[in-house]
Each structure stands twice: as C-alpha cells, then as structure tokens.
JSON list of C-alpha atoms in Angstrom, two decimals:
[
{"chain": "A", "resi": 291, "resn": "MET", "atom": "CA", "xyz": [-3.14, -4.36, 20.17]},
{"chain": "A", "resi": 292, "resn": "ASP", "atom": "CA", "xyz": [-6.53, -4.60, 21.83]},
{"chain": "A", "resi": 293, "resn": "LYS", "atom": "CA", "xyz": [-8.84, -1.74, 20.85]},
{"chain": "A", "resi": 294, "resn": "ALA", "atom": "CA", "xyz": [-10.21, -1.73, 24.40]},
{"chain": "A", "resi": 295, "resn": "HIS", "atom": "CA", "xyz": [-6.74, -0.63, 25.52]},
{"chain": "A", "resi": 296, "resn": "SER", "atom": "CA", "xyz": [-6.57, 2.29, 23.10]},
{"chain": "A", "resi": 297, "resn": "PRO", "atom": "CA", "xyz": [-3.60, 4.65, 23.60]},
{"chain": "A", "resi": 298, "resn": "PHE", "atom": "CA", "xyz": [-5.74, 7.74, 23.13]},
{"chain": "A", "resi": 299, "resn": "PRO", "atom": "CA", "xyz": [-6.12, 9.17, 26.66]},
{"chain": "A", "resi": 300, "resn": "GLY", "atom": "CA", "xyz": [-3.49, 11.79, 27.45]},
{"chain": "A", "resi": 301, "resn": "GLY", "atom": "CA", "xyz": [-0.09, 12.25, 25.96]},
{"chain": "A", "resi": 302, "resn": "LYS", "atom": "CA", "xyz": [1.21, 14.26, 23.05]},
{"chain": "A", "resi": 303, "resn": "TYR", "atom": "CA", "xyz": [-0.83, 14.17, 19.84]},
{"chain": "A", "resi": 304, "resn": "MET", "atom": "CA", "xyz": [0.47, 11.51, 17.45]},
{"chain": "A", "resi": 305, "resn": "ASN", "atom": "CA", "xyz": [2.96, 10.12, 19.93]},
{"chain": "A", "resi": 306, "resn": "THR", "atom": "CA", "xyz": [4.79, 6.88, 19.21]},
{"chain": "A", "resi": 307, "resn": "LYS", "atom": "CA", "xyz": [2.18, 4.75, 20.96]},
{"chain": "A", "resi": 308, "resn": "GLN", "atom": "CA", "xyz": [-0.68, 6.34, 19.01]},
{"chain": "A", "resi": 309, "resn": "LEU", "atom": "CA", "xyz": [1.14, 6.02, 15.70]},
{"chain": "A", "resi": 310, "resn": "GLU", "atom": "CA", "xyz": [1.87, 2.36, 16.39]},
{"chain": "A", "resi": 311, "resn": "TRP", "atom": "CA", "xyz": [-1.80, 1.76, 17.23]},
{"chain": "A", "resi": 312, "resn": "PHE", "atom": "CA", "xyz": [-2.88, 3.37, 13.95]},
{"chain": "A", "resi": 313, "resn": "ARG", "atom": "CA", "xyz": [-0.19, 1.49, 12.00]},
{"chain": "A", "resi": 314, "resn": "LEU", "atom": "CA", "xyz": [-1.47, -1.82, 13.37]},
{"chain": "A", "resi": 315, "resn": "GLU", "atom": "CA", "xyz": [-5.10, -0.85, 12.69]},
{"chain": "A", "resi": 316, "resn": "LEU", "atom": "CA", "xyz": [-4.29, 0.21, 9.12]},
{"chain": "A", "resi": 317, "resn": "GLN", "atom": "CA", "xyz": [-2.18, -2.90, 8.47]},
{"chain": "A", "resi": 318, "resn": "GLN", "atom": "CA", "xyz": [-5.08, -5.10, 9.61]},
{"chain": "A", "resi": 319, "resn": "GLN", "atom": "CA", "xyz": [-7.42, -3.18, 7.29]},
{"chain": "A", "resi": 320, "resn": "LEU", "atom": "CA", "xyz": [-4.93, -3.57, 4.43]},
{"chain": "A", "resi": 321, "resn": "ASP", "atom": "CA", "xyz": [-4.61, -7.32, 5.01]},
{"chain": "A", "resi": 322, "resn": "GLU", "atom": "CA", "xyz": [-8.41, -7.68, 5.04]},
{"chain": "A", "resi": 323, "resn": "CYS", "atom": "CA", "xyz": [-8.77, -5.55, 1.92]},
{"chain": "A", "resi": 324, "resn": "GLU", "atom": "CA", "xyz": [-6.19, -7.63, 0.04]},
{"chain": "A", "resi": 325, "resn": "ARG", "atom": "CA", "xyz": [-7.93, -10.83, 1.15]},
{"chain": "A", "resi": 326, "resn": "LEU", "atom": "CA", "xyz": [-11.28, -9.51, -0.10]},
{"chain": "A", "resi": 327, "resn": "ILE", "atom": "CA", "xyz": [-9.75, -8.52, -3.44]},
{"chain": "A", "resi": 328, "resn": "GLU", "atom": "CA", "xyz": [-8.36, -12.03, -3.91]},
{"chain": "A", "resi": 329, "resn": "ASP", "atom": "CA", "xyz": [-11.62, -13.66, -2.80]},
{"chain": "A", "resi": 330, "resn": "THR", "atom": "CA", "xyz": [-13.64, -11.50, -5.19]},
{"chain": "A", "resi": 331, "resn": "LYS", "atom": "CA", "xyz": [-11.23, -12.14, -8.06]},
{"chain": "A", "resi": 332, "resn": "GLY", "atom": "CA", "xyz": [-11.53, -15.86, -7.36]},
{"chain": "A", "resi": 333, "resn": "GLN", "atom": "CA", "xyz": [-15.24, -15.66, -8.04]},
{"chain": "A", "resi": 334, "resn": "ASP", "atom": "CA", "xyz": [-14.44, -14.64, -11.65]},
{"chain": "A", "resi": 335, "resn": "ASP", "atom": "CA", "xyz": [-13.16, -18.16, -12.32]},
{"chain": "A", "resi": 336, "resn": "GLN", "atom": "CA", "xyz": [-16.69, -19.43, -12.80]},
{"chain": "A", "resi": 337, "resn": "ALA", "atom": "CA", "xyz": [-17.50, -20.31, -16.40]},
{"chain": "A", "resi": 338, "resn": "SER", "atom": "CA", "xyz": [-20.09, -18.35, -18.30]},
{"chain": "A", "resi": 339, "resn": "PRO", "atom": "CA", "xyz": [-23.45, -20.05, -17.90]},
{"chain": "A", "resi": 340, "resn": "GLU", "atom": "CA", "xyz": [-25.07, -21.99, -20.67]},
{"chain": "A", "resi": 341, "resn": "GLY", "atom": "CA", "xyz": [-28.74, -21.34, -20.91]},
{"chain": "A", "resi": 342, "resn": "ASP", "atom": "CA", "xyz": [-31.33, -18.79, -21.75]},
{"chain": "A", "resi": 343, "resn": "GLU", "atom": "CA", "xyz": [-30.89, -15.04, -22.06]},
{"chain": "A", "resi": 344, "resn": "ALA", "atom": "CA", "xyz": [-31.98, -14.45, -18.45]},
{"chain": "A", "resi": 345, "resn": "ASP", "atom": "CA", "xyz": [-29.19, -16.69, -17.13]},
{"chain": "A", "resi": 346, "resn": "VAL", "atom": "CA", "xyz": [-26.61, -14.93, -19.29]},
{"chain": "A", "resi": 347, "resn": "ALA", "atom": "CA", "xyz": [-27.94, -11.49, -18.25]},
{"chain": "A", "resi": 348, "resn": "ASP", "atom": "CA", "xyz": [-27.77, -12.48, -14.57]},
{"chain": "A", "resi": 349, "resn": "TYR", "atom": "CA", "xyz": [-24.21, -13.65, -15.07]},
{"chain": "A", "resi": 350, "resn": "LYS", "atom": "CA", "xyz": [-23.22, -10.37, -16.75]},
{"chain": "A", "resi": 351, "resn": "ILE", "atom": "CA", "xyz": [-24.76, -8.38, -13.88]},
{"chain": "A", "resi": 352, "resn": "GLN", "atom": "CA", "xyz": [-22.85, -10.51, -11.38]},
{"chain": "A", "resi": 353, "resn": "ILE", "atom": "CA", "xyz": [-19.57, -9.91, -13.25]},
{"chain": "A", "resi": 354, "resn": "GLU", "atom": "CA", "xyz": [-20.22, -6.14, -13.34]},
{"chain": "A", "resi": 355, "resn": "GLN", "atom": "CA", "xyz": [-20.95, -6.14, -9.60]},
{"chain": "A", "resi": 356, "resn": "GLN", "atom": "CA", "xyz": [-17.73, -8.04, -8.91]},
{"chain": "A", "resi": 357, "resn": "ALA", "atom": "CA", "xyz": [-15.74, -5.59, -11.04]},
{"chain": "A", "resi": 358, "resn": "SER", "atom": "CA", "xyz": [-17.31, -2.68, -9.17]},
{"chain": "A", "resi": 359, "resn": "ALA", "atom": "CA", "xyz": [-16.51, -4.31, -5.81]},
{"chain": "A", "resi": 360, "resn": "ILE", "atom": "CA", "xyz": [-12.90, -4.91, -6.85]},
{"chain": "A", "resi": 361, "resn": "HIS", "atom": "CA", "xyz": [-12.61, -1.29, -8.00]},
{"chain": "A", "resi": 362, "resn": "ARG", "atom": "CA", "xyz": [-13.91, -0.01, -4.63]},
{"chain": "A", "resi": 363, "resn": "LEU", "atom": "CA", "xyz": [-11.53, -2.32, -2.78]},
{"chain": "A", "resi": 364, "resn": "HIS", "atom": "CA", "xyz": [-8.57, -1.04, -4.81]},
{"chain": "A", "resi": 365, "resn": "ILE", "atom": "CA", "xyz": [-9.54, 2.55, -3.95]},
{"chain": "A", "resi": 366, "resn": "GLN", "atom": "CA", "xyz": [-9.74, 1.57, -0.28]},
{"chain": "A", "resi": 367, "resn": "LYS", "atom": "CA", "xyz": [-6.39, -0.22, -0.52]},
{"chain": "A", "resi": 368, "resn": "ARG", "atom": "CA", "xyz": [-4.71, 2.88, -2.00]},
{"chain": "A", "resi": 369, "resn": "ALA", "atom": "CA", "xyz": [-6.18, 5.05, 0.79]},
{"chain": "A", "resi": 370, "resn": "ILE", "atom": "CA", "xyz": [-4.83, 2.66, 3.45]},
{"chain": "A", "resi": 371, "resn": "GLU", "atom": "CA", "xyz": [-1.40, 2.53, 1.80]},
{"chain": "A", "resi": 372, "resn": "ALA", "atom": "CA", "xyz": [-1.36, 6.35, 1.62]},
{"chain": "A", "resi": 373, "resn": "ALA", "atom": "CA", "xyz": [-2.18, 6.55, 5.34]},
{"chain": "A", "resi": 374, "resn": "LEU", "atom": "CA", "xyz": [0.64, 4.12, 6.15]},
{"chain": "A", "resi": 375, "resn": "ASN", "atom": "CA", "xyz": [2.99, 6.27, 4.03]},
{"chain": "A", "resi": 376, "resn": "ARG", "atom": "CA", "xyz": [1.89, 9.35, 5.98]},
{"chain": "A", "resi": 377, "resn": "ILE", "atom": "CA", "xyz": [2.79, 7.55, 9.22]},
{"chain": "A", "resi": 378, "resn": "ASP", "atom": "CA", "xyz": [6.24, 6.81, 7.78]},
{"chain": "A", "resi": 379, "resn": "SER", "atom": "CA", "xyz": [6.73, 10.41, 6.65]},
{"chain": "A", "resi": 380, "resn": "GLY", "atom": "CA", "xyz": [5.50, 11.94, 9.92]},
{"chain": "A", "resi": 381, "resn": "ASP", "atom": "CA", "xyz": [2.46, 13.61, 8.33]},
{"chain": "A", "resi": 382, "resn": "TYR", "atom": "CA", "xyz": [-0.19, 11.23, 9.67]},
{"chain": "A", "resi": 383, "resn": "GLY", "atom": "CA", "xyz": [-2.93, 12.83, 11.74]},
{"chain": "A", "resi": 384, "resn": "TYR", "atom": "CA", "xyz": [-2.51, 16.28, 10.22]},
{"chain": "A", "resi": 385, "resn": "CYS", "atom": "CA", "xyz": [-4.83, 17.84, 7.65]},
{"chain": "A", "resi": 386, "resn": "GLU", "atom": "CA", "xyz": [-3.36, 17.89, 4.14]},
{"chain": "A", "resi": 387, "resn": "GLU", "atom": "CA", "xyz": [-5.20, 21.16, 3.48]},
{"chain": "A", "resi": 388, "resn": "THR", "atom": "CA", "xyz": [-4.52, 23.20, 6.63]},
{"chain": "A", "resi": 389, "resn": "GLY", "atom": "CA", "xyz": [-1.85, 21.33, 8.58]},
{"chain": "A", "resi": 390, "resn": "ASP", "atom": "CA", "xyz": [-4.17, 21.27, 11.61]},
{"chain": "A", "resi": 391, "resn": "GLU", "atom": "CA", "xyz": [-4.67, 18.18, 13.75]},
{"chain": "A", "resi": 392, "resn": "ILE", "atom": "CA", "xyz": [-7.35, 15.90, 12.32]},
{"chain": "A", "resi": 393, "resn": "GLY", "atom": "CA", "xyz": [-8.13, 14.68, 15.82]},
{"chain": "A", "resi": 394, "resn": "LEU", "atom": "CA", "xyz": [-8.04, 11.28, 17.46]},
{"chain": "A", "resi": 395, "resn": "PRO", "atom": "CA", "xyz": [-11.82, 10.66, 17.46]},
{"chain": "A", "resi": 396, "resn": "ARG", "atom": "CA", "xyz": [-12.03, 11.30, 13.69]},
{"chain": "A", "resi": 397, "resn": "LEU", "atom": "CA", "xyz": [-8.98, 9.16, 12.98]},
{"chain": "A", "resi": 398, "resn": "LYS", "atom": "CA", "xyz": [-10.27, 6.36, 15.16]},
{"chain": "A", "resi": 399, "resn": "ALA", "atom": "CA", "xyz": [-13.55, 6.41, 13.20]},
{"chain": "A", "resi": 400, "resn": "ASN", "atom": "CA", "xyz": [-11.73, 6.74, 9.85]},
{"chain": "A", "resi": 401, "resn": "PRO", "atom": "CA", "xyz": [-7.99, 5.97, 10.04]},
{"chain": "A", "resi": 402, "resn": "THR", "atom": "CA", "xyz": [-7.52, 6.95, 6.38]},
{"chain": "A", "resi": 403, "resn": "ALA", "atom": "CA", "xyz": [-8.84, 10.51, 6.91]},
{"chain": "A", "resi": 404, "resn": "ARG", "atom": "CA", "xyz": [-6.65, 13.09, 5.16]},
{"chain": "A", "resi": 405, "resn": "LEU", "atom": "CA", "xyz": [-8.58, 16.22, 6.09]},
{"chain": "A", "resi": 406, "resn": "SER", "atom": "CA", "xyz": [-9.78, 17.79, 9.31]},
{"chain": "A", "resi": 407, "resn": "LEU", "atom": "CA", "xyz": [-13.54, 17.89, 9.75]},
{"chain": "A", "resi": 408, "resn": "ASP", "atom": "CA", "xyz": [-13.62, 21.62, 8.91]},
{"chain": "A", "resi": 409, "resn": "ALA", "atom": "CA", "xyz": [-11.56, 21.14, 5.74]},
{"chain": "A", "resi": 410, "resn": "GLN", "atom": "CA", "xyz": [-13.69, 18.14, 4.71]},
{"chain": "A", "resi": 411, "resn": "GLU", "atom": "CA", "xyz": [-16.90, 20.15, 5.17]},
{"chain": "A", "resi": 412, "resn": "ARG", "atom": "CA", "xyz": [-15.44, 23.07, 3.14]},
{"chain": "A", "resi": 413, "resn": "MET", "atom": "CA", "xyz": [-14.49, 20.72, 0.33]},
{"chain": "A", "resi": 414, "resn": "GLU", "atom": "CA", "xyz": [-17.94, 19.12, 0.31]},
{"chain": "A", "resi": 415, "resn": "ARG", "atom": "CA", "xyz": [-19.63, 22.56, 0.24]},
{"chain": "A", "resi": 416, "resn": "GLN", "atom": "CA", "xyz": [-17.43, 23.62, -2.68]},
{"chain": "A", "resi": 417, "resn": "ASN", "atom": "CA", "xyz": [-18.23, 20.40, -4.53]},
{"chain": "A", "resi": 418, "resn": "ARG", "atom": "CA", "xyz": [-21.96, 20.94, -4.00]},
{"chain": "A", "resi": 419, "resn": "LEU", "atom": "CA", "xyz": [-21.71, 24.53, -5.23]},
{"chain": "A", "resi": 420, "resn": "GLN", "atom": "CA", "xyz": [-19.74, 23.48, -8.30]},
{"chain": "A", "resi": 421, "resn": "GLY", "atom": "CA", "xyz": [-22.24, 20.71, -8.99]},
{"chain": "A", "resi": 422, "resn": "ALA", "atom": "CA", "xyz": [-25.17, 23.11, -8.70]},
{"chain": "A", "resi": 423, "resn": "GLY", "atom": "CA", "xyz": [-23.61, 25.67, -11.04]}
]
C-alpha cells in the first residue's frame, strides 16, 4: 500500500483499513530486519586474518560490532513481531500501561510503539529518577 495514500484521515481509530496498513508496514520492516540479520551473519564467514596484532585487533573489533548489530536487529525483530501479535489480538494502537489510544501520528512514526506518549514520558522520568538515586 502506498504511504502517500495513508488510511489515516477520518474513520474510527484502528479500523480495518488502518490495521491492514500497519500490518503491511510492520511486515515490510520484519522482512527487511530478517534480511539484514542474514546479511550481517554472512559477514561472519570471513576467515580470521593472518598478520600482525593490529590486523587481528581490527578483526576482533569488526566481529564485536557485527555481534552488536545482530543483537540490535534481533531486539527490533522481536518488537515488530510483538506489534504484529497485538494486531492479531486486537490490542494494537492502545497503550499497554493505560489502555489509552497511542495515536496515529505516533504509530506512523514508530509502528512498534507500546505506550502512549504520556506513559512513555512517565516511564522515562521514573527511570531517570531511579538511575539518579
């Protein structure tokens, strides 16, 4: 579905057309995420370099960066899968904390959002306070 023809104007919140738009968007993100995971894993197939300590150190840094990238991609993949599950269960678009609408603009910017903006800000404030204490 073309993003220029977004189903957002008018209609009931989280209507069938909106849910289908988000499902397609999330599925595309999931496909891309899975492709990136495979591409990044494929880079691990390179043999360890022969050479001086600097070459070996560079190689180790590269491997650590790849592992970190794969870890981040797996976190992103789980968030996308969770959002797709929320669509299936009828909970998508509603704050997990308050049950309030997350809002179409926020979901369009971040389709995996689980919290309303207010709930997200409260959580971040609490985390900062706990970190400062």
